[in-house]
Coordinates of N, CA and C in Angstrom, one line a residue:
M73 N 16.3 -47.3 -35.7 CA 16.8 -45.9 -36.0 C 15.7 -44.9 -35.6
R74 N 14.5 -45.3 -35.5 CA 13.4 -44.3 -35.2 C 13.3 -44.1 -33.7
A75 N 13.7 -45.1 -32.9 CA 13.5 -44.9 -31.4 C 14.4 -43.8 -30.9
P76 N 15.7 -43.7 -31.2 CA 16.5 -42.6 -30.7 C 16.0 -41.3 -31.1
A77 N 15.6 -41.2 -32.4 CA 15.0 -39.9 -32.8 C 13.8 -39.5 -32.0
K78 N 13.0 -40.5 -31.7 CA 11.8 -40.2 -30.9 C 12.1 -39.7 -29.5
R79 N 13.1 -40.4 -28.9 CA 13.5 -40.0 -27.5 C 14.2 -38.6 -27.6
S80 N 14.9 -38.3 -28.6 CA 15.6 -37.0 -28.7 C 14.5 -35.9 -28.9
D81 N 13.5 -36.2 -29.7 CA 12.4 -35.2 -29.8 C 11.7 -35.0 -28.5
E82 N 11.4 -36.1 -27.7 CA 10.7 -35.9 -26.5 C 11.6 -35.1 -25.5
A83 N 12.9 -35.4 -25.5 CA 13.8 -34.7 -24.5 C 13.8 -33.2 -24.9
T84 N 13.8 -32.9 -26.2 CA 13.8 -31.5 -26.6 C 12.5 -30.8 -26.2
A85 N 11.4 -31.5 -26.4 CA 10.1 -30.9 -26.0 C 10.0 -30.7 -24.5
A86 N 10.6 -31.6 -23.7 CA 10.5 -31.5 -22.3 C 11.3 -30.3 -21.8
V87 N 12.5 -30.1 -22.4 CA 13.3 -28.9 -22.0 C 12.6 -27.6 -22.4
A88 N 12.0 -27.6 -23.6 CA 11.3 -26.4 -24.0 C 10.1 -26.1 -23.2
Y89 N 9.4 -27.2 -22.8 CA 8.2 -27.0 -22.0 C 8.5 -26.5 -20.6
S90 N 9.6 -27.0 -20.0 CA 9.9 -26.7 -18.6 C 10.3 -25.2 -18.5
G91 N 10.8 -24.5 -19.5 CA 11.1 -23.1 -19.4 C 10.1 -22.2 -20.0
A92 N 9.0 -22.8 -20.6 CA 8.0 -21.9 -21.3 C 7.1 -21.3 -20.3
L93 N 6.6 -20.1 -20.6 CA 5.6 -19.4 -19.8 C 4.4 -19.0 -20.6
P94 N 3.3 -18.6 -20.0 CA 2.2 -18.1 -20.8 C 2.6 -17.0 -21.7
A95 N 1.7 -16.6 -22.5 CA 1.9 -15.5 -23.5 C 2.5 -14.3 -22.8
R96 N 3.6 -13.9 -23.3 CA 4.4 -12.8 -22.7 C 3.7 -11.4 -23.1
P97 N 3.4 -10.6 -22.0 CA 2.8 -9.3 -22.3 C 3.9 -8.4 -22.9
P98 N 3.5 -7.3 -23.5 CA 4.5 -6.3 -24.0 C 5.4 -5.8 -22.9
R99 N 6.6 -5.6 -23.2 CA 7.6 -5.2 -22.2 C 7.1 -3.8 -21.6
Y100 N 7.2 -3.8 -20.3 CA 6.9 -2.5 -19.6 C 5.5 -1.9 -19.9
L101 N 4.6 -2.8 -20.2 CA 3.2 -2.4 -20.5 C 2.6 -1.6 -19.3
H102 N 2.8 -2.1 -18.1 CA 2.2 -1.5 -16.9 C 2.9 -0.2 -16.6
V103 N 4.2 0.0 -16.9 CA 4.9 1.2 -16.7 C 4.3 2.3 -17.7
L104 N 4.0 1.9 -18.9 CA 3.4 2.8 -19.9 C 2.0 3.2 -19.4
Q105 N 1.2 2.3 -18.9 CA -0.1 2.6 -18.3 C 0.0 3.6 -17.2
F106 N 1.0 3.4 -16.3 CA 1.3 4.3 -15.2 C 1.6 5.7 -15.6
A107 N 2.5 5.7 -16.6 CA 2.9 7.1 -17.1 C 1.7 7.8 -17.8
L108 N 0.9 7.0 -18.5 CA -0.3 7.6 -19.2 C -1.3 8.2 -18.2
V109 N -1.6 7.4 -17.2 CA -2.5 7.9 -16.2 C -2.0 9.2 -15.5
N110 N -0.7 9.2 -15.2 CA -0.2 10.4 -14.5 C -0.1 11.6 -15.5
V111 N 0.2 11.4 -16.7 CA 0.3 12.5 -17.7 C -1.1 13.1 -17.9
V112 N -2.1 12.3 -18.1 CA -3.5 12.8 -18.3 C -4.0 13.5 -17.0
S113 N -3.7 12.9 -15.9 CA -4.2 13.5 -14.6 C -3.5 14.8 -14.4
L114 N -2.2 14.9 -14.6 CA -1.5 16.1 -14.4 C -2.0 17.2 -15.4
A115 N -2.3 16.8 -16.6 CA -2.8 17.8 -17.6 C -4.1 18.3 -17.2
L116 N -5.0 17.5 -16.6 CA -6.3 18.0 -16.2 C -6.1 18.9 -15.0
C117 N -5.2 18.7 -14.1 CA -4.9 19.6 -13.0 C -4.4 20.9 -13.4
V118 N -3.5 20.9 -14.4 CA -2.9 22.1 -15.0 C -4.0 22.9 -15.6
A119 N -4.9 22.2 -16.4 CA -6.0 22.9 -17.0 C -6.9 23.6 -16.0
A120 N -7.2 22.9 -14.9 CA -8.0 23.5 -13.8 C -7.3 24.7 -13.2
W121 N -6.0 24.6 -13.0 CA -5.2 25.7 -12.5 C -5.3 26.9 -13.4
L122 N -5.1 26.7 -14.7 CA -5.1 27.8 -15.6 C -6.5 28.5 -15.7
E123 N -7.6 27.7 -15.5 CA -8.9 28.2 -15.5 C -9.2 29.0 -14.2
G124 N -8.3 28.9 -13.2 CA -8.5 29.7 -12.0 C -9.4 28.9 -11.0
W125 N -9.7 27.6 -11.2 CA -10.6 26.9 -10.3 C -9.9 26.6 -9.0
L126 N -8.5 26.6 -9.0 CA -7.8 26.2 -7.7 C -7.1 27.3 -7.1
D127 N -7.4 28.6 -7.5 CA -6.7 29.7 -6.9 C -6.9 29.8 -5.4
G128 N -8.1 29.6 -5.0 CA -8.5 29.8 -3.6 C -7.9 28.7 -2.7
A129 N -7.4 27.6 -3.3 CA -6.9 26.5 -2.5 C -5.6 26.8 -1.9
F130 N -4.8 27.7 -2.5 CA -3.5 27.9 -2.0 C -3.3 29.3 -1.5
T131 N -4.3 29.9 -0.9 CA -4.3 31.2 -0.3 C -5.0 31.1 1.0
G132 N -4.6 31.9 2.0 CA -5.2 32.0 3.3 C -5.0 30.7 4.1
S133 N -6.0 30.4 4.9 CA -5.8 29.3 5.9 C -5.8 27.9 5.2
S134 N -6.3 27.8 4.0 CA -6.4 26.5 3.4 C -5.1 26.0 2.8
L135 N -4.1 27.0 2.7 CA -2.8 26.7 2.1 C -2.1 25.5 2.7
W136 N -1.9 25.5 4.0 CA -1.1 24.5 4.6 C -1.8 23.1 4.6
L137 N -3.1 23.1 4.8 CA -3.9 21.9 4.7 C -3.8 21.2 3.3
C138 N -3.9 22.0 2.3 CA -3.8 21.5 0.9 C -2.4 21.0 0.6
L139 N -1.4 21.7 1.1 CA 0.0 21.3 0.9 C 0.2 20.0 1.6
L140 N -0.3 19.8 2.8 CA -0.1 18.6 3.5 C -0.8 17.4 2.8
I141 N -2.0 17.6 2.2 CA -2.6 16.5 1.4 C -1.8 16.2 0.2
I142 N -1.3 17.2 -0.5 CA -0.5 17.0 -1.7 C 0.8 16.3 -1.4
A143 N 1.4 16.6 -0.2 CA 2.7 15.9 0.2 C 2.4 14.4 0.4
A144 N 1.3 14.1 1.1 CA 0.9 12.7 1.3 C 0.7 12.0 0.0
F145 N 0.0 12.7 -1.0 CA -0.2 12.1 -2.3 C 1.1 11.8 -3.0
L146 N 2.0 12.8 -3.0 CA 3.3 12.6 -3.7 C 4.1 11.4 -3.1
Y147 N 4.0 11.3 -1.8 CA 4.7 10.1 -1.2 C 4.1 8.8 -1.7
G148 N 2.7 8.8 -1.7 CA 2.1 7.5 -2.2 C 2.3 7.3 -3.7
L149 N 2.4 8.3 -4.5 CA 2.6 8.1 -5.9 C 4.1 7.7 -6.1
A150 N 5.0 8.2 -5.4 CA 6.4 7.8 -5.6 C 6.6 6.4 -5.1
Y151 N 6.0 6.0 -4.0 CA 6.0 4.6 -3.5 C 5.4 3.7 -4.5
C152 N 4.3 4.0 -5.1 CA 3.6 3.2 -6.1 C 4.5 3.0 -7.3
G153 N 5.1 4.1 -7.8 CA 6.0 4.0 -9.0 C 7.2 3.2 -8.8
L154 N 7.8 3.3 -7.6 CA 9.0 2.4 -7.3 C 8.7 1.0 -7.2
R155 N 7.6 0.7 -6.5 CA 7.1 -0.7 -6.4 C 6.7 -1.3 -7.8
L156 N 6.1 -0.5 -8.6 CA 5.7 -0.9 -9.9 C 6.9 -1.3 -10.8
W157 N 7.9 -0.4 -10.7 CA 9.1 -0.6 -11.5 C 9.8 -1.9 -11.1
R158 N 9.8 -2.2 -9.8 CA 10.4 -3.5 -9.3 C 9.6 -4.7 -9.8
V159 N 8.3 -4.6 -9.7 CA 7.5 -5.7 -10.2 C 7.6 -6.0 -11.7
V160 N 7.6 -4.9 -12.4 CA 7.7 -5.0 -13.9 C 9.1 -5.6 -14.3
R161 N 10.2 -5.2 -13.6 CA 11.5 -5.7 -13.9 C 11.5 -7.2 -13.6
E162 N 11.0 -7.6 -12.5 CA 11.0 -9.0 -12.1 C 10.2 -9.8 -13.1
L163 N 9.0 -9.3 -13.6 CA 8.2 -10.0 -14.5 C 8.9 -10.1 -15.9
D164 N 9.6 -9.1 -16.3 CA 10.3 -9.1 -17.6 C 11.5 -10.1 -17.5
D165 N 12.2 -10.1 -16.4 CA 13.3 -11.0 -16.2 C 12.8 -12.5 -16.2
L166 N 11.7 -12.7 -15.6 CA 11.2 -14.0 -15.5 C 10.8 -14.6 -16.9
H167 N 10.2 -13.7 -17.7 CA 9.8 -14.2 -19.0 C 11.1 -14.3 -19.9
A168 N 12.1 -13.6 -19.6 CA 13.4 -13.7 -20.3 C 14.2 -14.9 -19.9
G169 N 13.8 -15.5 -18.8 CA 14.5 -16.7 -18.3 C 15.7 -16.3 -17.4
A170 N 15.9 -15.0 -17.0 CA 17.0 -14.6 -16.2 C 16.5 -14.2 -14.8
V171 N 16.3 -15.1 -13.9 CA 15.8 -14.9 -12.6 C 16.9 -14.4 -11.7
D172 N 16.7 -13.2 -11.1 CA 17.6 -12.7 -10.2 C 17.6 -13.4 -8.9
V173 N 18.8 -13.6 -8.3 CA 18.8 -14.4 -7.0 C 18.0 -13.7 -5.9
A174 N 18.0 -12.4 -5.9 CA 17.3 -11.6 -4.8 C 15.9 -11.4 -5.1
S175 N 15.3 -11.9 -6.2 CA 13.9 -11.7 -6.6 C 13.0 -12.6 -5.9
R176 N 11.7 -12.3 -5.9 CA 10.8 -13.1 -5.2 C 10.5 -14.4 -6.0
A177 N 10.8 -14.4 -7.3 CA 10.7 -15.6 -8.1 C 11.7 -16.6 -7.7
S178 N 12.9 -16.1 -7.5 CA 14.0 -17.0 -7.0 C 13.7 -17.6 -5.7
W179 N 13.1 -16.8 -4.8 CA 12.7 -17.3 -3.5 C 11.7 -18.4 -3.6
Y180 N 10.7 -18.1 -4.4 CA 9.6 -19.1 -4.6 C 10.1 -20.4 -5.2
L181 N 10.9 -20.3 -6.2 CA 11.4 -21.5 -6.9 C 12.3 -22.3 -6.0
T182 N 13.0 -21.6 -5.1 CA 13.9 -22.3 -4.1 C 13.1 -23.0 -3.1
Q183 N 12.0 -22.4 -2.7 CA 11.1 -23.1 -1.7 C 10.4 -24.3 -2.2
L184 N 10.2 -24.3 -3.5 CA 9.5 -25.4 -4.1 C 10.3 -26.6 -4.4
S185 N 11.6 -26.5 -4.2 CA 12.5 -27.6 -4.5 C 12.2 -28.8 -3.6
G186 N 11.7 -29.9 -4.2 CA 11.3 -31.1 -3.6 C 10.1 -31.0 -2.7
A187 N 9.2 -30.0 -2.9 CA 8.0 -29.8 -2.1 C 6.9 -30.5 -2.8
G188 N 5.9 -31.0 -1.9 CA 4.7 -31.6 -2.4 C 3.6 -30.6 -2.8
A189 N 2.5 -31.1 -3.2 CA 1.4 -30.2 -3.7 C 0.9 -29.3 -2.6
D190 N 0.7 -29.8 -1.4 CA 0.3 -29.0 -0.2 C 1.3 -27.9 0.1
S191 N 2.6 -28.3 0.1 CA 3.6 -27.3 0.4 C 3.7 -26.2 -0.7
R192 N 3.5 -26.6 -1.9 CA 3.5 -25.6 -3.0 C 2.3 -24.6 -2.8
A193 N 1.2 -25.1 -2.4 CA 0.0 -24.3 -2.2 C 0.3 -23.3 -1.1
T194 N 1.0 -23.7 0.0 CA 1.3 -22.9 1.1 C 2.3 -21.8 0.7
V195 N 3.3 -22.2 0.0 CA 4.3 -21.2 -0.5 C 3.7 -20.2 -1.5
A196 N 2.8 -20.7 -2.3 CA 2.1 -19.8 -3.2 C 1.2 -18.8 -2.5
G197 N 0.6 -19.2 -1.4 CA -0.1 -18.2 -0.6 C 0.7 -17.2 0.1
L198 N 1.9 -17.6 0.5 CA 2.9 -16.6 1.1 C 3.4 -15.6 0.0
L199 N 3.6 -16.2 -1.2 CA 4.0 -15.3 -2.3 C 2.9 -14.3 -2.6
R200 N 1.7 -14.7 -2.6 CA 0.6 -13.8 -2.9 C 0.5 -12.7 -1.8
L201 N 0.7 -13.0 -0.6 CA 0.7 -12.0 0.5 C 1.8 -11.0 0.3
Q202 N 3.0 -11.5 -0.1 CA 4.1 -10.6 -0.3 C 3.8 -9.6 -1.5
L203 N 3.3 -10.1 -2.5 CA 3.0 -9.3 -3.7 C 1.8 -8.3 -3.5
A204 N 0.9 -8.7 -2.5 CA -0.2 -7.9 -2.3 C 0.1 -6.7 -1.3
Q205 N 1.2 -6.8 -0.7 CA 1.6 -5.8 0.4 C 1.7 -4.4 -0.2
A206 N 2.4 -4.2 -1.3 CA 2.6 -2.9 -1.9 C 1.3 -2.3 -2.4
P207 N 0.4 -3.0 -3.1 CA -0.9 -2.4 -3.5 C -1.7 -2.0 -2.3
S208 N -1.7 -2.9 -1.3 CA -2.5 -2.6 -0.1 C -2.0 -1.3 0.6
T209 N -0.7 -1.1 0.6 CA -0.1 0.1 1.2 C -0.5 1.4 0.5
V210 N -0.5 1.3 -0.9 CA -0.9 2.4 -1.7 C -2.4 2.7 -1.5
R211 N -3.2 1.7 -1.4 CA -4.6 1.8 -1.1 C -4.9 2.5 0.2
H212 N -4.1 2.2 1.2 CA -4.3 2.8 2.5 C -3.9 4.3 2.5
I213 N -2.8 4.6 1.7 CA -2.4 6.0 1.6 C -3.5 6.8 0.9
A214 N -4.1 6.2 -0.1 CA -5.2 6.9 -0.9 C -6.4 7.1 0.1
G215 N -6.7 6.2 1.0 CA -7.8 6.4 1.9 C -7.4 7.5 2.9
I216 N -6.2 7.6 3.3 CA -5.7 8.7 4.2 C -6.0 10.1 3.5
L217 N -5.8 10.1 2.2 CA -6.1 11.4 1.5 C -7.5 11.9 1.7
V218 N -8.5 10.9 1.6 CA -9.9 11.3 1.8 C -10.1 11.7 3.3
L219 N -9.5 11.0 4.2 CA -9.7 11.4 5.6 C -9.1 12.8 5.9
M220 N -7.9 13.1 5.3 CA -7.4 14.4 5.5 C -8.3 15.5 4.9
G221 N -8.9 15.2 3.7 CA -9.9 16.1 3.2 C -11.1 16.3 4.1
L222 N -11.5 15.2 4.7 CA -12.6 15.4 5.7 C -12.2 16.2 6.9
V223 N -11.0 16.0 7.4 CA -10.5 16.7 8.5 C -10.5 18.2 8.2
G224 N -10.1 18.5 6.9 CA -10.1 19.9 6.5 C -11.5 20.5 6.4
T225 N -12.5 19.6 6.1 CA -13.9 20.0 6.0 C -14.3 20.4 7.4
V226 N -14.0 19.6 8.4 CA -14.4 19.9 9.8 C -13.7 21.2 10.3
I227 N -12.5 21.3 10.0 CA -11.8 22.5 10.4 C -12.4 23.8 9.7
G228 N -12.8 23.6 8.5 CA -13.4 24.7 7.8 C -14.7 25.1 8.4
F229 N -15.5 24.2 8.8 CA -16.8 24.5 9.4 C -16.6 25.1 10.8
I230 N -15.6 24.7 11.5 CA -15.3 25.3 12.8 C -14.9 26.7 12.6
V231 N -14.0 27.0 11.6 CA -13.6 28.4 11.3 C -14.8 29.2 10.9
A232 N -15.7 28.6 10.1 CA -16.8 29.4 9.6 C -17.8 29.8 10.8
L233 N -18.1 28.8 11.6 CA -19.0 29.0 12.7 C -18.5 29.8 13.8
S234 N -17.1 29.8 14.0 CA -16.5 30.5 15.1 C -16.7 32.0 14.9
G235 N -16.9 32.5 13.7 CA -17.1 33.9 13.5 C -18.5 34.4 13.6
V236 N -19.4 33.5 13.9 CA -20.8 33.9 13.9 C -21.2 34.2 15.4
D237 N -21.6 35.4 15.7 CA -22.1 35.7 17.0 C -23.5 36.2 16.9
P238 N -24.5 35.5 17.4 CA -25.9 35.9 17.2 C -26.2 37.2 17.9
Q239 N -25.5 37.6 18.9 CA -25.8 38.9 19.6 C -25.3 40.1 18.7
Q240 N -24.4 39.9 17.8 CA -23.9 41.0 17.0 C -24.6 41.1 15.6
V241 N -25.5 40.1 15.3 CA -26.2 40.1 14.0 C -27.0 41.4 13.8
P242 N -27.7 41.8 14.8 CA -28.6 43.0 14.5 C -27.7 44.3 14.1
T243 N -26.5 44.3 14.5 CA -25.6 45.4 14.1 C -25.1 45.3 12.7
V244 N -25.4 46.3 11.9 CA -25.0 46.2 10.5 C -23.5 46.1 10.3
D245 N -22.8 46.9 11.1 CA -21.3 46.9 11.0 C -20.6 45.6 11.3
N246 N -21.3 44.8 12.0 CA -20.7 43.5 12.4 C -21.0 42.3 11.4
V247 N -22.0 42.6 10.5 CA -22.4 41.5 9.6 C -21.3 41.2 8.6
A248 N -20.6 42.2 8.1 CA -19.6 42.0 7.0 C -18.4 41.2 7.5
P249 N -17.9 41.4 8.7 CA -16.8 40.5 9.2 C -17.2 39.1 9.4
M250 N -18.5 38.9 9.9 CA -19.0 37.6 10.1 C -19.2 36.8 8.8
V251 N -19.6 37.5 7.8 CA -19.8 36.9 6.5 C -18.4 36.6 5.9
A252 N -17.5 37.4 6.0 CA -16.1 37.1 5.5 C -15.5 35.9 6.2
R253 N -15.7 35.8 7.6 CA -15.3 34.7 8.3 C -16.0 33.4 7.8
L254 N -17.2 33.5 7.6 CA -18.0 32.3 7.1 C -17.5 31.9 5.8
I255 N -17.3 32.8 4.8 CA -16.8 32.4 3.5 C -15.4 31.8 3.6
S256 N -14.5 32.3 4.5 CA -13.2 31.8 4.6 C -13.3 30.3 5.1
G257 N -14.1 30.1 6.1 CA -14.2 28.7 6.6 C -14.8 27.8 5.6
M258 N -15.8 28.2 4.8 CA -16.4 27.3 3.8 C -15.4 27.1 2.7
S259 N -14.5 28.1 2.4 CA -13.5 27.9 1.4 C -12.5 26.8 1.8
I260 N -12.1 26.8 3.1 CA -11.2 25.7 3.6 C -11.9 24.4 3.5
A261 N -13.2 24.3 3.9 CA -13.9 23.0 3.9 C -14.0 22.4 2.4
L262 N -14.4 23.3 1.5 CA -14.6 22.8 0.1 C -13.3 22.5 -0.6
Y263 N -12.3 23.3 -0.5 CA -11.1 23.0 -1.2 C -10.3 21.8 -0.7
T264 N -10.3 21.6 0.6 CA -9.6 20.5 1.1 C -10.3 19.2 0.8
T265 N -11.7 19.2 0.8 CA -12.4 18.1 0.4 C -12.2 17.8 -1.1
L266 N -12.2 18.8 -1.9 CA -12.0 18.6 -3.4 C -10.6 18.0 -3.7
I267 N -9.6 18.6 -3.1 CA -8.2 18.1 -3.4 C -8.0 16.7 -2.8
G268 N -8.5 16.4 -1.6 CA -8.4 15.1 -1.1 C -9.1 14.1 -1.9
S269 N -10.3 14.4 -2.4 CA -11.0 13.4 -3.2 C -10.4 13.2 -4.6
V270 N -10.0 14.3 -5.3 CA -9.4 14.2 -6.6 C -8.1 13.4 -6.5
L271 N -7.2 13.7 -5.6 CA -5.9 13.0 -5.4 C -6.2 11.5 -5.0
H272 N -7.2 11.3 -4.3 CA -7.6 9.9 -3.9 C -7.9 9.1 -5.2
L273 N -8.7 9.6 -6.1 CA -9.0 9.0 -7.3 C -7.8 8.7 -8.2
W274 N -6.9 9.8 -8.3 CA -5.7 9.7 -9.0 C -4.8 8.5 -8.5
L275 N -4.6 8.5 -7.2 CA -3.7 7.5 -6.6 C -4.4 6.1 -6.7
M276 N -5.7 6.0 -6.7 CA -6.3 4.7 -6.8 C -6.2 4.1 -8.2
L277 N -6.1 5.0 -9.2 CA -5.9 4.5 -10.6 C -4.5 3.9 -10.7
T278 N -3.5 4.5 -10.1 CA -2.2 4.0 -10.2 C -2.1 2.7 -9.3
Q279 N -2.9 2.6 -8.2 CA -2.9 1.4 -7.4 C -3.4 0.2 -8.2
R280 N -4.4 0.5 -9.0 CA -5.0 -0.6 -9.8 C -4.0 -1.2 -10.8
I281 N -3.1 -0.3 -11.3 CA -2.1 -0.7 -12.3 C -1.1 -1.5 -11.5
L282 N -0.7 -1.1 -10.3 CA 0.3 -1.8 -9.5 C -0.3 -3.2 -9.1
A283 N -1.6 -3.2 -8.7 CA -2.2 -4.5 -8.4 C -2.2 -5.5 -9.6
G284 N -2.5 -4.9 -10.8 CA -2.6 -5.8 -12.0 C -1.2 -6.3 -12.3
S285 N -0.2 -5.5 -12.2 CA 1.2 -6.0 -12.5 C 1.6 -7.1 -11.4
A286 N 1.2 -6.8 -10.2 CA 1.6 -7.8 -9.1 C 0.9 -9.1 -9.4
L287 N -0.4 -9.1 -9.8 CA -1.1 -10.3 -10.1 C -0.5 -11.0 -11.3
A288 N -0.1 -10.3 -12.3 CA 0.6 -10.9 -13.5 C 1.9 -11.6 -13.0
L289 N 2.6 -11.0 -12.2 CA 3.9 -11.6 -11.7 C 3.6 -12.8 -10.9
Y290 N 2.6 -12.8 -10.0 CA 2.2 -13.9 -9.2 C 1.8 -15.1 -10.1
Q291 N 1.0 -14.9 -11.1 CA 0.6 -15.9 -12.0 C 1.8 -16.5 -12.8
S292 N 2.7 -15.7 -13.2 CA 3.8 -16.2 -14.0 C 4.8 -17.0 -13.1
I293 N 5.0 -16.5 -11.9 CA 5.9 -17.2 -10.9 C 5.3 -18.6 -10.6
V294 N 4.0 -18.6 -10.3 CA 3.4 -19.9 -9.9 C 3.4 -20.9 -11.1
E295 N 3.1 -20.4 -12.3 CA 3.1 -21.2 -13.5 C 4.5 -21.8 -13.7
R296 N 5.5 -20.9 -13.5 CA 6.9 -21.4 -13.7 C 7.2 -22.5 -12.7
G297 N 6.8 -22.3 -11.5 CA 7.0 -23.3 -10.4 C 6.3 -24.6 -10.7
E298 N 5.1 -24.6 -11.2 CA 4.4 -25.8 -11.6 C 5.0 -26.5 -12.7
Q299 N 5.5 -25.7 -13.7 CA 6.1 -26.3 -14.8 C 7.4 -27.0 -14.4
D300 N 8.2 -26.4 -13.5 CA 9.4 -27.0 -13.0 C 9.1 -28.3 -12.2
A301 N 8.0 -28.3 -11.5 CA 7.6 -29.4 -10.7 C 7.2 -30.6 -11.5
R302 N 6.6 -30.3 -12.7 CA 6.2 -31.4 -13.6 C 7.3 -31.9 -14.5
A303 N 8.3 -31.1 -14.6 CA 9.5 -31.5 -15.5 C 10.2 -32.7 -14.9

């Protein structure tokens, strides 16, 4: 009478083990982190605007350069948010045991069907590359923001120096226009560098959250595949 009970317990444990995953993180934790970073960053930008620190960035020649940098940042932020939402949904579905057919978890588990250890390692490497694509794209966009700020710096110096004429310096009436031109060029250089650098840091914070969620999904998918292979 004891033997059947023992086999029944072992079968139950095997079924429970094959579907178990590591400790489940709180639902939508990475989405909450993403929202918190954006709320705090936006609040700091609004505070700087109210203090008048950014008034010169959206006037004169620096307006279009700053708007171009902001447009690139908004594109990167929207892309990061959409990719993060997809990763978080897949991670939550995986822990809930409801794997979508179109998800990367489903693709990975299908590829592992009947595969050996070497094949599983190769498929895991492909999965890692797929999940790393979105964070890498966001990181490149963040780098472009810095480059756009540096381009604005160069343009600002060109504008500043183009108004300086050494032959007209001795004339008092010509000094004021040259100084105004110099200040205008320096304003372009400084504001574009400032906005490009600040938005780069903002986007990199969100990129780290996306990378962390992608890594968590990768670990959960691989662990699920190894558990299914051992079952």
